[in-house]
CSV table of C-alpha atoms and ligand atoms in Angstrom, one decimal:
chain,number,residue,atom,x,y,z
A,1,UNK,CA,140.6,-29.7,297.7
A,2,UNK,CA,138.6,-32.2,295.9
A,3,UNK,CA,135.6,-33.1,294.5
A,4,UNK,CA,133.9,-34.1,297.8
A,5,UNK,CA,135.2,-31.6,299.8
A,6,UNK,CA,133.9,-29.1,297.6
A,7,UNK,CA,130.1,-30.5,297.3
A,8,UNK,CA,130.4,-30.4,301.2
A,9,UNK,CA,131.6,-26.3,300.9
A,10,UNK,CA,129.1,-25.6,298.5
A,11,UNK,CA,126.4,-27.2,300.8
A,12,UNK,CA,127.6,-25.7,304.0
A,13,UNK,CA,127.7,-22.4,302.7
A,14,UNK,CA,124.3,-22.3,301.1
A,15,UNK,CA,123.1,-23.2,304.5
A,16,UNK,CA,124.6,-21.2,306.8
A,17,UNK,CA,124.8,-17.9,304.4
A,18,UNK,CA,121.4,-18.5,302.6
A,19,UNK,CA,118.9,-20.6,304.8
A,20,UNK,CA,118.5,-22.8,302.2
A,21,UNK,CA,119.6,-26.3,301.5
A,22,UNK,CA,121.6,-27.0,297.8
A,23,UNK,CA,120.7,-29.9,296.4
A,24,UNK,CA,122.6,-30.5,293.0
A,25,UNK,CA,126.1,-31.3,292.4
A,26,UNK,CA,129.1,-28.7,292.4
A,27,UNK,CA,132.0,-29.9,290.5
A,28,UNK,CA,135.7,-28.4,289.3
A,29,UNK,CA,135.5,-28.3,285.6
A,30,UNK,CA,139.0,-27.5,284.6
A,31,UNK,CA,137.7,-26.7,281.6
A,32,UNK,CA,136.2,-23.3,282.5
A,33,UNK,CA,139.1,-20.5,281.6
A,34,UNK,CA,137.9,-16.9,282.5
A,35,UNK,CA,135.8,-17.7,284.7
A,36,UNK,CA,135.8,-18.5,288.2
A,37,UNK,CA,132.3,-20.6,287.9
A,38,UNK,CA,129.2,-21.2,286.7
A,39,UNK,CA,125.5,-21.9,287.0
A,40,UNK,CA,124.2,-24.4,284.5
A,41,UNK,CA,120.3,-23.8,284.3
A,42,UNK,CA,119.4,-27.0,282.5
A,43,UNK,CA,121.0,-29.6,285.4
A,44,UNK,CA,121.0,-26.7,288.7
A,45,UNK,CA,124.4,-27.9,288.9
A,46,UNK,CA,127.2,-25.4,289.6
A,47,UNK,CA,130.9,-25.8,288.3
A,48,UNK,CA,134.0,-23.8,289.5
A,49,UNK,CA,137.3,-23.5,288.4
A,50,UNK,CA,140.1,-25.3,289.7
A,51,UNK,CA,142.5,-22.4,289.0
A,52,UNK,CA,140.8,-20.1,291.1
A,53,UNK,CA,141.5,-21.9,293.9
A,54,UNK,CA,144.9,-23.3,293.6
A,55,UNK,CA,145.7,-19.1,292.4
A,56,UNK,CA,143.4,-17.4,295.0
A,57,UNK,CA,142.9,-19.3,298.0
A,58,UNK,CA,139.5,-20.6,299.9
A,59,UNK,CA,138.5,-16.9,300.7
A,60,UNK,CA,138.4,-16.3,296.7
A,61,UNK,CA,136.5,-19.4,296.3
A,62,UNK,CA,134.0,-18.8,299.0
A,63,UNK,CA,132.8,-15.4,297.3
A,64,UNK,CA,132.5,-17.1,293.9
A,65,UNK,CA,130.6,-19.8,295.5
A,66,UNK,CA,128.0,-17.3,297.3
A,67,UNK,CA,127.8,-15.7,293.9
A,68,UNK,CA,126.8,-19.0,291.4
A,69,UNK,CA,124.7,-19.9,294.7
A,70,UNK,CA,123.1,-16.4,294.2
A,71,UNK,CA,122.1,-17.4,290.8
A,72,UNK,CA,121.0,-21.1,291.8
A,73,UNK,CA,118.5,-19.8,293.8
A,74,UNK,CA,117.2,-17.4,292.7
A,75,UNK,CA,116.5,-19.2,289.2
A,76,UNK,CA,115.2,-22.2,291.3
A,77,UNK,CA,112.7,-19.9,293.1
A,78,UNK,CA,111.6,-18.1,289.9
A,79,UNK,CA,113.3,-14.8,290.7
A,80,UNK,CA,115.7,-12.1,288.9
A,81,UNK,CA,118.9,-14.6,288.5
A,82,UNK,CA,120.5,-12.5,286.2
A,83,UNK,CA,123.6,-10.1,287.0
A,84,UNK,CA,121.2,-7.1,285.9
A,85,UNK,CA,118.3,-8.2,287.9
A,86,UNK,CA,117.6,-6.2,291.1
A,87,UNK,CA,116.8,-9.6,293.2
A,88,UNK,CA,120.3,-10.6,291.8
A,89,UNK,CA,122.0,-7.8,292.8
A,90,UNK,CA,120.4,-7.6,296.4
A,91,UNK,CA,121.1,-11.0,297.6
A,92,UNK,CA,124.6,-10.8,296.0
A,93,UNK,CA,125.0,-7.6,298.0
A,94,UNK,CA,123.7,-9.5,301.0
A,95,UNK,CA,125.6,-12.6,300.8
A,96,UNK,CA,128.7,-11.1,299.9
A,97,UNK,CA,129.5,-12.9,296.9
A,98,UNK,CA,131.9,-12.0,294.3
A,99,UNK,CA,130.9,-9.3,291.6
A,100,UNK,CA,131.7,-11.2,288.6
A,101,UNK,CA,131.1,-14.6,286.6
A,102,UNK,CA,131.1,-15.5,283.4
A,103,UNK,CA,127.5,-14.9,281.6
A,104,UNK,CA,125.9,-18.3,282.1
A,105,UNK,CA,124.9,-20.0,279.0
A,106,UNK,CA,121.9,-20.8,277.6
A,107,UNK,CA,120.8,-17.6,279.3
A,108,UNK,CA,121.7,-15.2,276.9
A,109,UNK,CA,122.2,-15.0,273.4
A,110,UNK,CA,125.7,-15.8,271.3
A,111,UNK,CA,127.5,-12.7,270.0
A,112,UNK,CA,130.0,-15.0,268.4
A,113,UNK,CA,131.5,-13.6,265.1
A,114,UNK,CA,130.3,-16.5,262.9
A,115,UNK,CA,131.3,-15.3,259.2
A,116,UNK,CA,134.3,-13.6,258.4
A,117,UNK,CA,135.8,-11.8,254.9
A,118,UNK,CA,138.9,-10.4,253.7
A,119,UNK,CA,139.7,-7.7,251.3
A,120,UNK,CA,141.2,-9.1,248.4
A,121,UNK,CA,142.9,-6.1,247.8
A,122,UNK,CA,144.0,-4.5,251.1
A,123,UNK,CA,143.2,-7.7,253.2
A,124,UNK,CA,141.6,-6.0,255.6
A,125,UNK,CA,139.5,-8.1,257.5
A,126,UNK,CA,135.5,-8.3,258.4
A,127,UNK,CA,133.4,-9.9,260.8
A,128,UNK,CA,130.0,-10.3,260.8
A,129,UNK,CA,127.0,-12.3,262.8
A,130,UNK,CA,125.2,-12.5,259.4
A,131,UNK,CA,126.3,-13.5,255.6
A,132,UNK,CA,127.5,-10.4,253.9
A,133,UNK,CA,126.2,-10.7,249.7
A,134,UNK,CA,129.6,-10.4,248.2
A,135,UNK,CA,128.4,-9.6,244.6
A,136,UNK,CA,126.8,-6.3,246.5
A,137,UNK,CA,128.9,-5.3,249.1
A,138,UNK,CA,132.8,-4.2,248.5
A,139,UNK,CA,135.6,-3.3,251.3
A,140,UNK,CA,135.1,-0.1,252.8
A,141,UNK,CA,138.0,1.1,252.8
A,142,UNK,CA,139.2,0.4,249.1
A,143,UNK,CA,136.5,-1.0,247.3
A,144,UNK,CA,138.2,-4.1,246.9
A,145,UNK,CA,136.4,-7.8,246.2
A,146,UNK,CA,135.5,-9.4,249.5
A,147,UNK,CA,135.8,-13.3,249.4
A,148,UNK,CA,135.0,-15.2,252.3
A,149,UNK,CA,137.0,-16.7,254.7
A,150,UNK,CA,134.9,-18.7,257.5
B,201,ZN,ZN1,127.2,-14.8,287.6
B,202,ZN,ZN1,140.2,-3.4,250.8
């Protein structure tokens, strides 16, 4: 399957499964690992995974497309677009998409470890989302120095 045929997919099934006409682009990004797709909420565009495909077949693809189309319009009409949201979960439900996507970014905050220290003594090692004050703070588990390491 290729680009093309793909945009055509996307389009057919938002029409016939939604009522409603997409009109962004939907691309394989071989990029994307985890995940089967996403929604990008800057562009509206939708991306899928190559490997989903080639490993799962059209009927795997099909859900995952009903499911990032779930989010497309539902963020395009100003509703609950989110996986928790109850419009979400309804029209997924109705639809028949697939359960799971990656979280889409941009919508939600980064939980990425962003500092990270070792023991100097035990080496064990810590990860935090915030600066730890070294001259303070000592390893938990032996009171050792902590010295930074990212
Ligand atoms: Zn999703
Ligand atoms: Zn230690």
């Amino acid at each position: 399957m290729n680009q093309n045929e793909l945009q055509k997919m996307v389009e057919e099934i938002s029409l016939t499964s939604f009522n409603k006409p997409f009109v962004h682009e939907a691309t394989f990004n071989s990029r994307l690992r985890t995940t089967g797709g996403r929604y990008l909420l800057r562009s509206h565009n939708l991306e899928f995974n190559p490997k989903q495909y080639q490993l799962y077949g059209e009927e795997e693809l099909i859900k995952i497309i009903k499911h990032e189309l779930c989010h497309y319009h539902l963020h395009i009409e100003g509703r609950g677009y989110k996986h928790r949201d109850a419009d979400f979960k309804e029209l997924l439900a109705h639809v028949g998409g697939a359960r799971y996507c990656r979280e889409i970014p941009g919508a939600k905050r980064q939980t990425k470890v962003l500092h990270e220290y070792e023991c100097q003594d035990c080496h064990l090692l810590y990860s935090r989302k915030r600066r730890i004050d070294t001259s303070k703070y000592v390893c938990g588990k032996c009171r050792g120095k902590l010295r930074k390491k990212l």
